[in-house]
Amino acid sequence: MLTDDDLRFLTQSELRLVEYLLSLCHMPYKHDLPIAETPIIDLTHDCGMGSVEFFRACNYRRKFGRALIEADTFDVDGRRVMLQLCIDQHGYLYQLDSFTADFDPLIKPLGEVFVFENINVHKIDECQPKSKISVPKETKFSKMSDDTALKAQCFLHNLATEPLSLAYVFSGDDTWMLSVDLIYRIYQCGLAEFEFDVLAKNEKNLNVTYDDIDDFCYHLSITHPDDLRSDIWQDTKMILTPFGQNLINQYFQDFDRWYDTINTAFIEKLEDIFIEHGLAWNEKKPLFPTIGTYEIT
């Protein structure tokens, strides 16, 4: 059982090292608090070589998701120290793994020697998780229509202020399929996440939890947004990740008419992010074609 005595914060030298490595990363990552305010756990299995886990209170068992970056640094006695910074299966900053060349403990905390070699920054495409759906490999794509672009822009801008129900993504029968595709993309690209972890299958909550994002979006595709017999659209809420929040702040700092005017630079950036993740926007080839029809009475 974890206690408060097991938690601490990064030292100044460790914080400087972690923030430097994160500044080099290409892939998005998530965290609930600023790095300096995030509690950490010393991983005792490394025998004092400096490995730590970034603590997060969550309702799932955390595990390795993917590596963000690897690099070598040094202890004060000149010994080489191999580092790897990674995220968990849901994209949250997870562990900093550290191993000295001789597997003996560090003399001083990581970062006391601020020298780095053999830096290997992982790219988005090489670490993209495999999806069960079929995504076209070609880079040609049809850009968002003006109507879709404005609706996507409004939804993401509103997410910057508060969590929103999925029922507010788009509206109308003709946008059902586009809503599912947008939800899938902004989650897979690290722009947004679910307020409640609906992707952690729980036997006690079988009706509101799912195996993964593909399973969840499949259920969205077979459930009309206005079908009150299901709560999946109304009760599930999304929030922006720090990556998504920073994107909105960057592109809308001096752009006031987000509700009726397309921010072309923002939409182009959004489309580029989709392409980088192998999920180019294409309204003619939906990732999740809607199944069946539903007549609202």
mmCIF file of C-alpha atoms in Angstrom:
data_model
loop_
_atom_site.group_PDB
_atom_site.id
_atom_site.type_symbol
_atom_site.label_atom_id
_atom_site.label_comp_id
_atom_site.label_asym_id
_atom_site.label_seq_id
_atom_site.Cartn_x
_atom_site.Cartn_y
_atom_site.Cartn_z
ATOM 1 C CA MET A 1 0.000 0.000 0.000
ATOM 2 C CA LEU A 2 1.409 3.363 -1.070
ATOM 3 C CA THR A 3 1.721 5.992 1.685
ATOM 4 C CA ASP A 4 2.673 9.666 1.731
ATOM 5 C CA ASP A 5 6.127 8.627 2.921
ATOM 6 C CA ASP A 6 6.655 6.861 -0.410
ATOM 7 C CA LEU A 7 6.113 10.072 -2.378
ATOM 8 C CA ARG A 8 8.432 12.994 -2.961
ATOM 9 C CA PHE A 9 9.028 15.689 -5.566
ATOM 10 C CA LEU A 10 11.844 15.950 -8.074
ATOM 11 C CA THR A 11 14.975 17.683 -6.849
ATOM 12 C CA GLN A 12 16.004 20.822 -8.700
ATOM 13 C CA SER A 13 18.610 18.937 -10.717
ATOM 14 C CA GLU A 14 16.175 16.111 -11.540
ATOM 15 C CA LEU A 15 13.493 18.618 -12.532
ATOM 16 C CA ARG A 16 15.901 20.442 -14.830
ATOM 17 C CA LEU A 17 16.869 17.137 -16.466
ATOM 18 C CA VAL A 18 13.272 15.944 -16.950
ATOM 19 C CA GLU A 19 12.061 19.274 -18.315
ATOM 20 C CA TYR A 20 14.986 19.369 -20.741
ATOM 21 C CA LEU A 21 14.248 15.865 -22.035
ATOM 22 C CA LEU A 22 10.543 16.671 -22.389
ATOM 23 C CA SER A 23 11.384 19.815 -24.349
ATOM 24 C CA LEU A 24 13.033 17.599 -26.972
ATOM 25 C CA CYS A 25 10.109 15.189 -27.350
ATOM 26 C CA HIS A 26 8.091 15.032 -30.560
ATOM 27 C CA MET A 27 5.236 12.911 -29.266
ATOM 28 C CA PRO A 28 2.468 14.343 -27.077
ATOM 29 C CA TYR A 29 2.312 13.370 -23.427
ATOM 30 C CA LYS A 30 -0.147 14.137 -20.656
ATOM 31 C CA HIS A 31 0.148 15.022 -16.977
ATOM 32 C CA ASP A 32 -2.363 16.213 -14.398
ATOM 33 C CA LEU A 33 -0.086 18.702 -12.632
ATOM 34 C CA PRO A 34 2.980 20.747 -13.561
ATOM 35 C CA ILE A 35 6.059 18.521 -13.496
ATOM 36 C CA ALA A 36 7.472 20.353 -10.476
ATOM 37 C CA GLU A 37 4.248 19.637 -8.546
ATOM 38 C CA THR A 38 3.857 16.007 -9.622
ATOM 39 C CA PRO A 39 4.720 13.535 -6.838
ATOM 40 C CA ILE A 40 7.175 10.802 -7.772
ATOM 41 C CA ILE A 41 7.979 7.352 -6.437
ATOM 42 C CA ASP A 42 11.550 6.101 -6.237
ATOM 43 C CA LEU A 43 11.719 2.707 -7.927
ATOM 44 C CA THR A 44 13.650 0.621 -5.436
ATOM 45 C CA HIS A 45 14.260 -2.237 -7.866
ATOM 46 C CA ASP A 46 16.967 -0.172 -9.578
ATOM 47 C CA CYS A 47 19.162 -0.187 -6.432
ATOM 48 C CA GLY A 48 19.625 3.557 -6.264
ATOM 49 C CA MET A 49 20.351 4.264 -9.925
ATOM 50 C CA GLY A 50 17.772 7.063 -10.107
ATOM 51 C CA SER A 51 14.664 5.519 -11.697
ATOM 52 C CA VAL A 52 11.376 7.144 -10.679
ATOM 53 C CA GLU A 53 7.682 6.838 -11.472
ATOM 54 C CA PHE A 54 5.446 9.878 -11.866
ATOM 55 C CA PHE A 55 2.532 9.268 -9.520
ATOM 56 C CA ARG A 56 -1.011 9.498 -10.853
ATOM 57 C CA ALA A 57 -4.219 8.663 -8.989
ATOM 58 C CA CYS A 58 -6.235 6.584 -11.457
ATOM 59 C CA ASN A 59 -8.598 3.624 -11.628
ATOM 60 C CA TYR A 60 -6.468 1.453 -13.901
ATOM 61 C CA ARG A 61 -3.266 -0.492 -13.448
ATOM 62 C CA ARG A 62 -0.575 1.531 -15.148
ATOM 63 C CA LYS A 63 1.865 -0.083 -17.528
ATOM 64 C CA PHE A 64 4.441 0.925 -20.106
ATOM 65 C CA GLY A 65 2.888 2.537 -23.168
ATOM 66 C CA ARG A 66 5.745 3.818 -25.309
ATOM 67 C CA ALA A 67 9.121 5.509 -25.002
ATOM 68 C CA LEU A 68 9.370 9.247 -25.613
ATOM 69 C CA ILE A 69 13.137 9.666 -25.571
ATOM 70 C CA GLU A 70 16.398 7.955 -24.624
ATOM 71 C CA ALA A 71 19.666 9.655 -23.760
ATOM 72 C CA ASP A 72 22.937 9.140 -21.924
ATOM 73 C CA THR A 73 24.162 11.407 -19.147
ATOM 74 C CA PHE A 74 26.843 11.089 -16.448
ATOM 75 C CA ASP A 75 27.266 10.844 -12.683
ATOM 76 C CA VAL A 76 29.733 13.154 -10.913
ATOM 77 C CA ASP A 77 32.420 10.437 -11.046
ATOM 78 C CA GLY A 78 32.182 10.219 -14.837
ATOM 79 C CA ARG A 79 30.164 7.003 -15.041
ATOM 80 C CA ARG A 80 27.734 6.853 -17.947
ATOM 81 C CA VAL A 81 24.023 6.769 -17.059
ATOM 82 C CA MET A 82 21.440 5.507 -19.577
ATOM 83 C CA LEU A 83 18.029 7.203 -19.437
ATOM 84 C CA GLN A 84 14.618 6.479 -20.914
ATOM 85 C CA LEU A 85 11.510 8.625 -20.413
ATOM 86 C CA CYS A 86 8.189 6.929 -21.181
ATOM 87 C CA ILE A 87 4.410 7.306 -20.980
ATOM 88 C CA ASP A 88 1.805 4.794 -19.832
ATOM 89 C CA GLN A 89 -0.840 3.030 -21.926
ATOM 90 C CA HIS A 90 -3.095 6.103 -21.779
ATOM 91 C CA GLY A 91 -0.436 8.638 -22.692
ATOM 92 C CA TYR A 92 0.381 9.975 -19.222
ATOM 93 C CA LEU A 93 3.978 10.598 -18.189
ATOM 94 C CA TYR A 94 4.940 7.341 -16.513
ATOM 95 C CA GLN A 95 8.563 6.587 -15.658
ATOM 96 C CA LEU A 96 12.099 7.858 -15.965
ATOM 97 C CA ASP A 97 14.262 4.739 -16.133
ATOM 98 C CA SER A 98 17.910 5.211 -15.213
ATOM 99 C CA PHE A 99 20.768 2.699 -15.265
ATOM 100 C CA THR A 100 24.422 3.325 -14.497
ATOM 101 C CA ALA A 101 27.049 1.625 -16.652
ATOM 102 C CA ASP A 102 28.266 -0.544 -13.755
ATOM 103 C CA PHE A 103 24.811 -0.922 -12.120
ATOM 104 C CA ASP A 104 26.088 0.676 -8.913
ATOM 105 C CA PRO A 105 24.069 3.439 -7.189
ATOM 106 C CA LEU A 106 24.388 7.075 -8.210
ATOM 107 C CA ILE A 107 26.691 9.254 -6.142
ATOM 108 C CA LYS A 108 24.610 12.389 -6.788
ATOM 109 C CA PRO A 109 21.014 12.823 -8.039
ATOM 110 C CA LEU A 110 20.372 12.842 -11.771
ATOM 111 C CA GLY A 111 21.022 16.164 -13.439
ATOM 112 C CA GLU A 112 23.946 17.239 -11.261
ATOM 113 C CA VAL A 113 26.029 16.742 -14.411
ATOM 114 C CA PHE A 114 24.069 18.420 -17.193
ATOM 115 C CA VAL A 115 25.709 16.733 -20.176
ATOM 116 C CA PHE A 116 23.874 14.496 -22.661
ATOM 117 C CA GLU A 117 24.946 12.150 -25.439
ATOM 118 C CA ASN A 118 23.295 9.630 -27.776
ATOM 119 C CA ILE A 119 19.928 11.376 -27.653
ATOM 120 C CA ASN A 120 17.220 9.356 -29.418
ATOM 121 C CA VAL A 121 13.869 11.118 -29.762
ATOM 122 C CA HIS A 122 11.033 8.843 -30.845
ATOM 123 C CA LYS A 123 8.796 10.062 -33.631
ATOM 124 C CA ILE A 124 5.033 9.843 -33.627
ATOM 125 C CA ASP A 125 4.703 7.501 -36.605
ATOM 126 C CA GLU A 126 7.194 4.899 -35.367
ATOM 127 C CA CYS A 127 5.410 4.520 -32.027
ATOM 128 C CA GLN A 128 1.820 4.826 -33.183
ATOM 129 C CA PRO A 129 -0.207 2.083 -31.470
ATOM 130 C CA LYS A 130 -1.659 -0.472 -33.825
ATOM 131 C CA SER A 131 -5.353 -0.071 -34.418
ATOM 132 C CA LYS A 132 -7.815 -2.788 -35.296
ATOM 133 C CA ILE A 133 -9.403 -0.555 -37.915
ATOM 134 C CA SER A 134 -8.037 -0.201 -41.412
ATOM 135 C CA VAL A 135 -6.475 3.211 -42.048
ATOM 136 C CA PRO A 136 -5.442 4.110 -45.616
ATOM 137 C CA LYS A 137 -1.678 4.497 -45.918
ATOM 138 C CA GLU A 138 -1.711 7.059 -48.704
ATOM 139 C CA THR A 139 -1.016 10.646 -47.725
ATOM 140 C CA LYS A 140 -3.604 12.130 -50.090
ATOM 141 C CA PHE A 141 -6.693 13.228 -48.234
ATOM 142 C CA SER A 142 -9.732 15.423 -48.602
ATOM 143 C CA LYS A 143 -9.510 18.387 -46.250
ATOM 144 C CA MET A 144 -12.310 19.230 -43.877
ATOM 145 C CA SER A 145 -15.286 20.934 -45.427
ATOM 146 C CA ASP A 146 -15.896 24.457 -44.149
ATOM 147 C CA ASP A 147 -18.882 23.275 -42.127
ATOM 148 C CA THR A 148 -16.936 20.427 -40.516
ATOM 149 C CA ALA A 149 -13.907 22.632 -39.852
ATOM 150 C CA LEU A 150 -15.961 25.269 -38.037
ATOM 151 C CA LYS A 151 -17.802 22.680 -35.939
ATOM 152 C CA ALA A 152 -14.557 20.915 -35.005
ATOM 153 C CA GLN A 153 -12.987 24.264 -34.145
ATOM 154 C CA CYS A 154 -15.917 25.255 -31.910
ATOM 155 C CA PHE A 155 -15.947 21.926 -30.092
ATOM 156 C CA LEU A 156 -12.207 21.970 -29.370
ATOM 157 C CA HIS A 157 -12.284 25.639 -28.367
ATOM 158 C CA ASN A 158 -15.119 24.972 -25.919
ATOM 159 C CA LEU A 159 -13.231 21.978 -24.522
ATOM 160 C CA ALA A 160 -10.531 24.422 -23.455
ATOM 161 C CA THR A 161 -12.896 25.886 -20.860
ATOM 162 C CA GLU A 162 -14.761 22.835 -19.532
ATOM 163 C CA PRO A 163 -15.407 19.120 -20.116
ATOM 164 C CA LEU A 164 -18.120 18.581 -22.717
ATOM 165 C CA SER A 165 -20.514 15.753 -23.466
ATOM 166 C CA LEU A 166 -19.890 13.945 -26.746
ATOM 167 C CA ALA A 167 -23.407 14.969 -27.746
ATOM 168 C CA TYR A 168 -21.969 18.437 -28.420
ATOM 169 C CA VAL A 169 -19.313 17.357 -30.926
ATOM 170 C CA PHE A 170 -21.466 17.957 -33.997
ATOM 171 C CA SER A 171 -25.222 17.871 -34.500
ATOM 172 C CA GLY A 172 -27.557 16.442 -37.115
ATOM 173 C CA ASP A 173 -27.914 13.070 -38.833
ATOM 174 C CA ASP A 174 -25.407 13.986 -41.540
ATOM 175 C CA THR A 175 -22.641 14.576 -38.975
ATOM 176 C CA TRP A 176 -23.051 11.424 -36.864
ATOM 177 C CA MET A 177 -20.253 9.632 -38.706
ATOM 178 C CA LEU A 178 -17.988 12.709 -38.679
ATOM 179 C CA SER A 179 -18.447 13.065 -34.922
ATOM 180 C CA VAL A 180 -17.183 9.531 -34.320
ATOM 181 C CA ASP A 181 -14.200 10.093 -36.596
ATOM 182 C CA LEU A 182 -13.260 13.340 -34.835
ATOM 183 C CA ILE A 183 -13.538 11.762 -31.369
ATOM 184 C CA TYR A 184 -11.280 8.893 -32.451
ATOM 185 C CA ARG A 185 -8.671 11.208 -33.937
ATOM 186 C CA ILE A 186 -8.414 13.763 -31.140
ATOM 187 C CA TYR A 187 -8.014 10.933 -28.622
ATOM 188 C CA GLN A 188 -5.445 8.976 -30.642
ATOM 189 C CA CYS A 189 -3.470 12.149 -31.363
ATOM 190 C CA GLY A 190 -3.265 13.097 -27.684
ATOM 191 C CA LEU A 191 -5.372 16.250 -28.022
ATOM 192 C CA ALA A 192 -8.191 15.161 -25.719
ATOM 193 C CA GLU A 193 -9.047 12.454 -23.233
ATOM 194 C CA PHE A 194 -12.102 11.179 -21.405
ATOM 195 C CA GLU A 195 -13.100 12.731 -18.089
ATOM 196 C CA PHE A 196 -13.924 9.233 -16.830
ATOM 197 C CA ASP A 197 -11.726 6.392 -18.039
ATOM 198 C CA VAL A 198 -14.286 4.622 -20.215
ATOM 199 C CA LEU A 199 -11.509 2.616 -21.890
ATOM 200 C CA ALA A 200 -10.689 0.567 -18.787
ATOM 201 C CA LYS A 201 -13.096 -2.360 -19.021
ATOM 202 C CA ASN A 202 -14.698 -2.900 -15.637
ATOM 203 C CA GLU A 203 -16.989 -5.820 -14.818
ATOM 204 C CA LYS A 204 -18.892 -3.614 -12.380
ATOM 205 C CA ASN A 205 -19.558 -1.041 -15.116
ATOM 206 C CA LEU A 206 -19.905 -3.126 -18.259
ATOM 207 C CA ASN A 207 -22.408 -0.731 -19.820
ATOM 208 C CA VAL A 208 -20.164 2.334 -19.583
ATOM 209 C CA THR A 209 -16.647 0.926 -20.044
ATOM 210 C CA TYR A 210 -15.011 -0.501 -23.155
ATOM 211 C CA ASP A 211 -11.978 -2.536 -24.187
ATOM 212 C CA ASP A 212 -10.209 0.285 -26.031
ATOM 213 C CA ILE A 213 -10.801 3.331 -28.223
ATOM 214 C CA ASP A 214 -11.736 1.160 -31.221
ATOM 215 C CA ASP A 215 -14.385 -0.676 -29.213
ATOM 216 C CA PHE A 216 -15.724 2.590 -27.820
ATOM 217 C CA CYS A 217 -15.971 4.299 -31.212
ATOM 218 C CA TYR A 218 -17.598 1.223 -32.722
ATOM 219 C CA HIS A 219 -20.373 1.546 -30.128
ATOM 220 C CA LEU A 220 -20.678 5.240 -30.969
ATOM 221 C CA SER A 221 -21.053 4.303 -34.629
ATOM 222 C CA ILE A 222 -23.998 1.996 -33.930
ATOM 223 C CA THR A 223 -25.748 4.349 -31.499
ATOM 224 C CA HIS A 224 -27.426 7.483 -32.824
ATOM 225 C CA PRO A 225 -26.476 10.603 -30.799
ATOM 226 C CA ASP A 226 -30.167 11.347 -30.205
ATOM 227 C CA ASP A 227 -31.079 7.817 -29.140
ATOM 228 C CA LEU A 228 -32.128 8.322 -25.525
ATOM 229 C CA ARG A 229 -32.139 4.573 -24.943
ATOM 230 C CA SER A 230 -28.351 4.781 -24.592
ATOM 231 C CA ASP A 231 -26.241 7.134 -22.456
ATOM 232 C CA ILE A 232 -22.977 6.725 -24.354
ATOM 233 C CA TRP A 233 -23.203 10.102 -26.129
ATOM 234 C CA GLN A 234 -24.792 12.144 -23.354
ATOM 235 C CA ASP A 235 -22.881 10.882 -20.323
ATOM 236 C CA THR A 236 -19.378 10.522 -21.775
ATOM 237 C CA LYS A 237 -17.353 13.727 -21.541
ATOM 238 C CA MET A 238 -14.016 14.731 -23.024
ATOM 239 C CA ILE A 239 -11.434 17.235 -21.812
ATOM 240 C CA LEU A 240 -8.359 18.680 -23.485
ATOM 241 C CA THR A 241 -4.931 17.329 -22.619
ATOM 242 C CA PRO A 242 -2.109 19.806 -21.904
ATOM 243 C CA PHE A 243 -1.038 19.255 -25.527
ATOM 244 C CA GLY A 244 -4.520 20.168 -26.769
ATOM 245 C CA GLN A 245 -4.792 23.104 -24.379
ATOM 246 C CA ASN A 246 -1.476 24.524 -25.550
ATOM 247 C CA LEU A 247 -2.607 24.200 -29.162
ATOM 248 C CA ILE A 248 -5.790 26.183 -28.502
ATOM 249 C CA ASN A 249 -3.896 28.832 -26.537
ATOM 250 C CA GLN A 250 -1.363 29.193 -29.326
ATOM 251 C CA TYR A 251 -3.827 29.612 -32.194
ATOM 252 C CA PHE A 252 -6.643 31.525 -30.500
ATOM 253 C CA GLN A 253 -4.749 34.029 -28.384
ATOM 254 C CA ASP A 254 -5.625 36.821 -30.825
ATOM 255 C CA PHE A 255 -8.522 35.143 -32.629
ATOM 256 C CA ASP A 256 -11.875 36.167 -31.123
ATOM 257 C CA ARG A 257 -14.429 35.034 -33.700
ATOM 258 C CA TRP A 258 -13.829 31.306 -33.194
ATOM 259 C CA TYR A 259 -17.589 30.659 -33.153
ATOM 260 C CA ASP A 260 -18.351 31.817 -36.725
ATOM 261 C CA THR A 261 -15.023 32.226 -38.559
ATOM 262 C CA ILE A 262 -12.651 29.418 -39.481
ATOM 263 C CA ASN A 263 -9.147 29.824 -38.090
ATOM 264 C CA THR A 264 -7.385 28.513 -41.180
ATOM 265 C CA ALA A 265 -3.981 28.185 -39.521
ATOM 266 C CA PHE A 266 -5.488 26.153 -36.679
ATOM 267 C CA ILE A 267 -7.421 23.801 -38.975
ATOM 268 C CA GLU A 268 -4.340 23.242 -41.135
ATOM 269 C CA LYS A 269 -2.326 22.426 -38.010
ATOM 270 C CA LEU A 270 -5.060 20.060 -36.829
ATOM 271 C CA GLU A 271 -5.038 18.273 -40.176
ATOM 272 C CA ASP A 272 -1.229 18.042 -40.037
ATOM 273 C CA ILE A 273 -1.423 16.419 -36.594
ATOM 274 C CA PHE A 274 -3.889 13.866 -37.940
ATOM 275 C CA ILE A 275 -1.532 13.093 -40.835
ATOM 276 C CA GLU A 276 1.455 12.713 -38.487
ATOM 277 C CA HIS A 277 -0.490 10.026 -36.629
ATOM 278 C CA GLY A 278 -1.474 8.215 -39.824
ATOM 279 C CA LEU A 279 -5.077 9.400 -39.446
ATOM 280 C CA ALA A 280 -5.478 11.896 -42.293
ATOM 281 C CA TRP A 281 -8.944 13.439 -42.345
ATOM 282 C CA ASN A 282 -11.100 12.037 -45.134
ATOM 283 C CA GLU A 283 -14.838 12.605 -45.150
ATOM 284 C CA LYS A 284 -15.279 10.220 -48.082
ATOM 285 C CA LYS A 285 -13.618 7.294 -46.289
ATOM 286 C CA PRO A 286 -14.783 7.275 -42.662
ATOM 287 C CA LEU A 287 -12.894 5.198 -40.122
ATOM 288 C CA PHE A 288 -16.151 4.213 -38.446
ATOM 289 C CA PRO A 289 -19.071 4.117 -40.903
ATOM 290 C CA THR A 290 -22.318 4.514 -38.986
ATOM 291 C CA ILE A 291 -24.386 1.362 -38.918
ATOM 292 C CA GLY A 292 -28.144 1.301 -39.305
ATOM 293 C CA THR A 293 -30.597 4.149 -38.963
ATOM 294 C CA TYR A 294 -32.574 5.578 -36.112
ATOM 295 C CA GLU A 295 -35.837 7.429 -36.472
ATOM 296 C CA ILE A 296 -36.400 10.042 -33.804
ATOM 297 C CA THR A 297 -39.979 10.046 -32.592
#
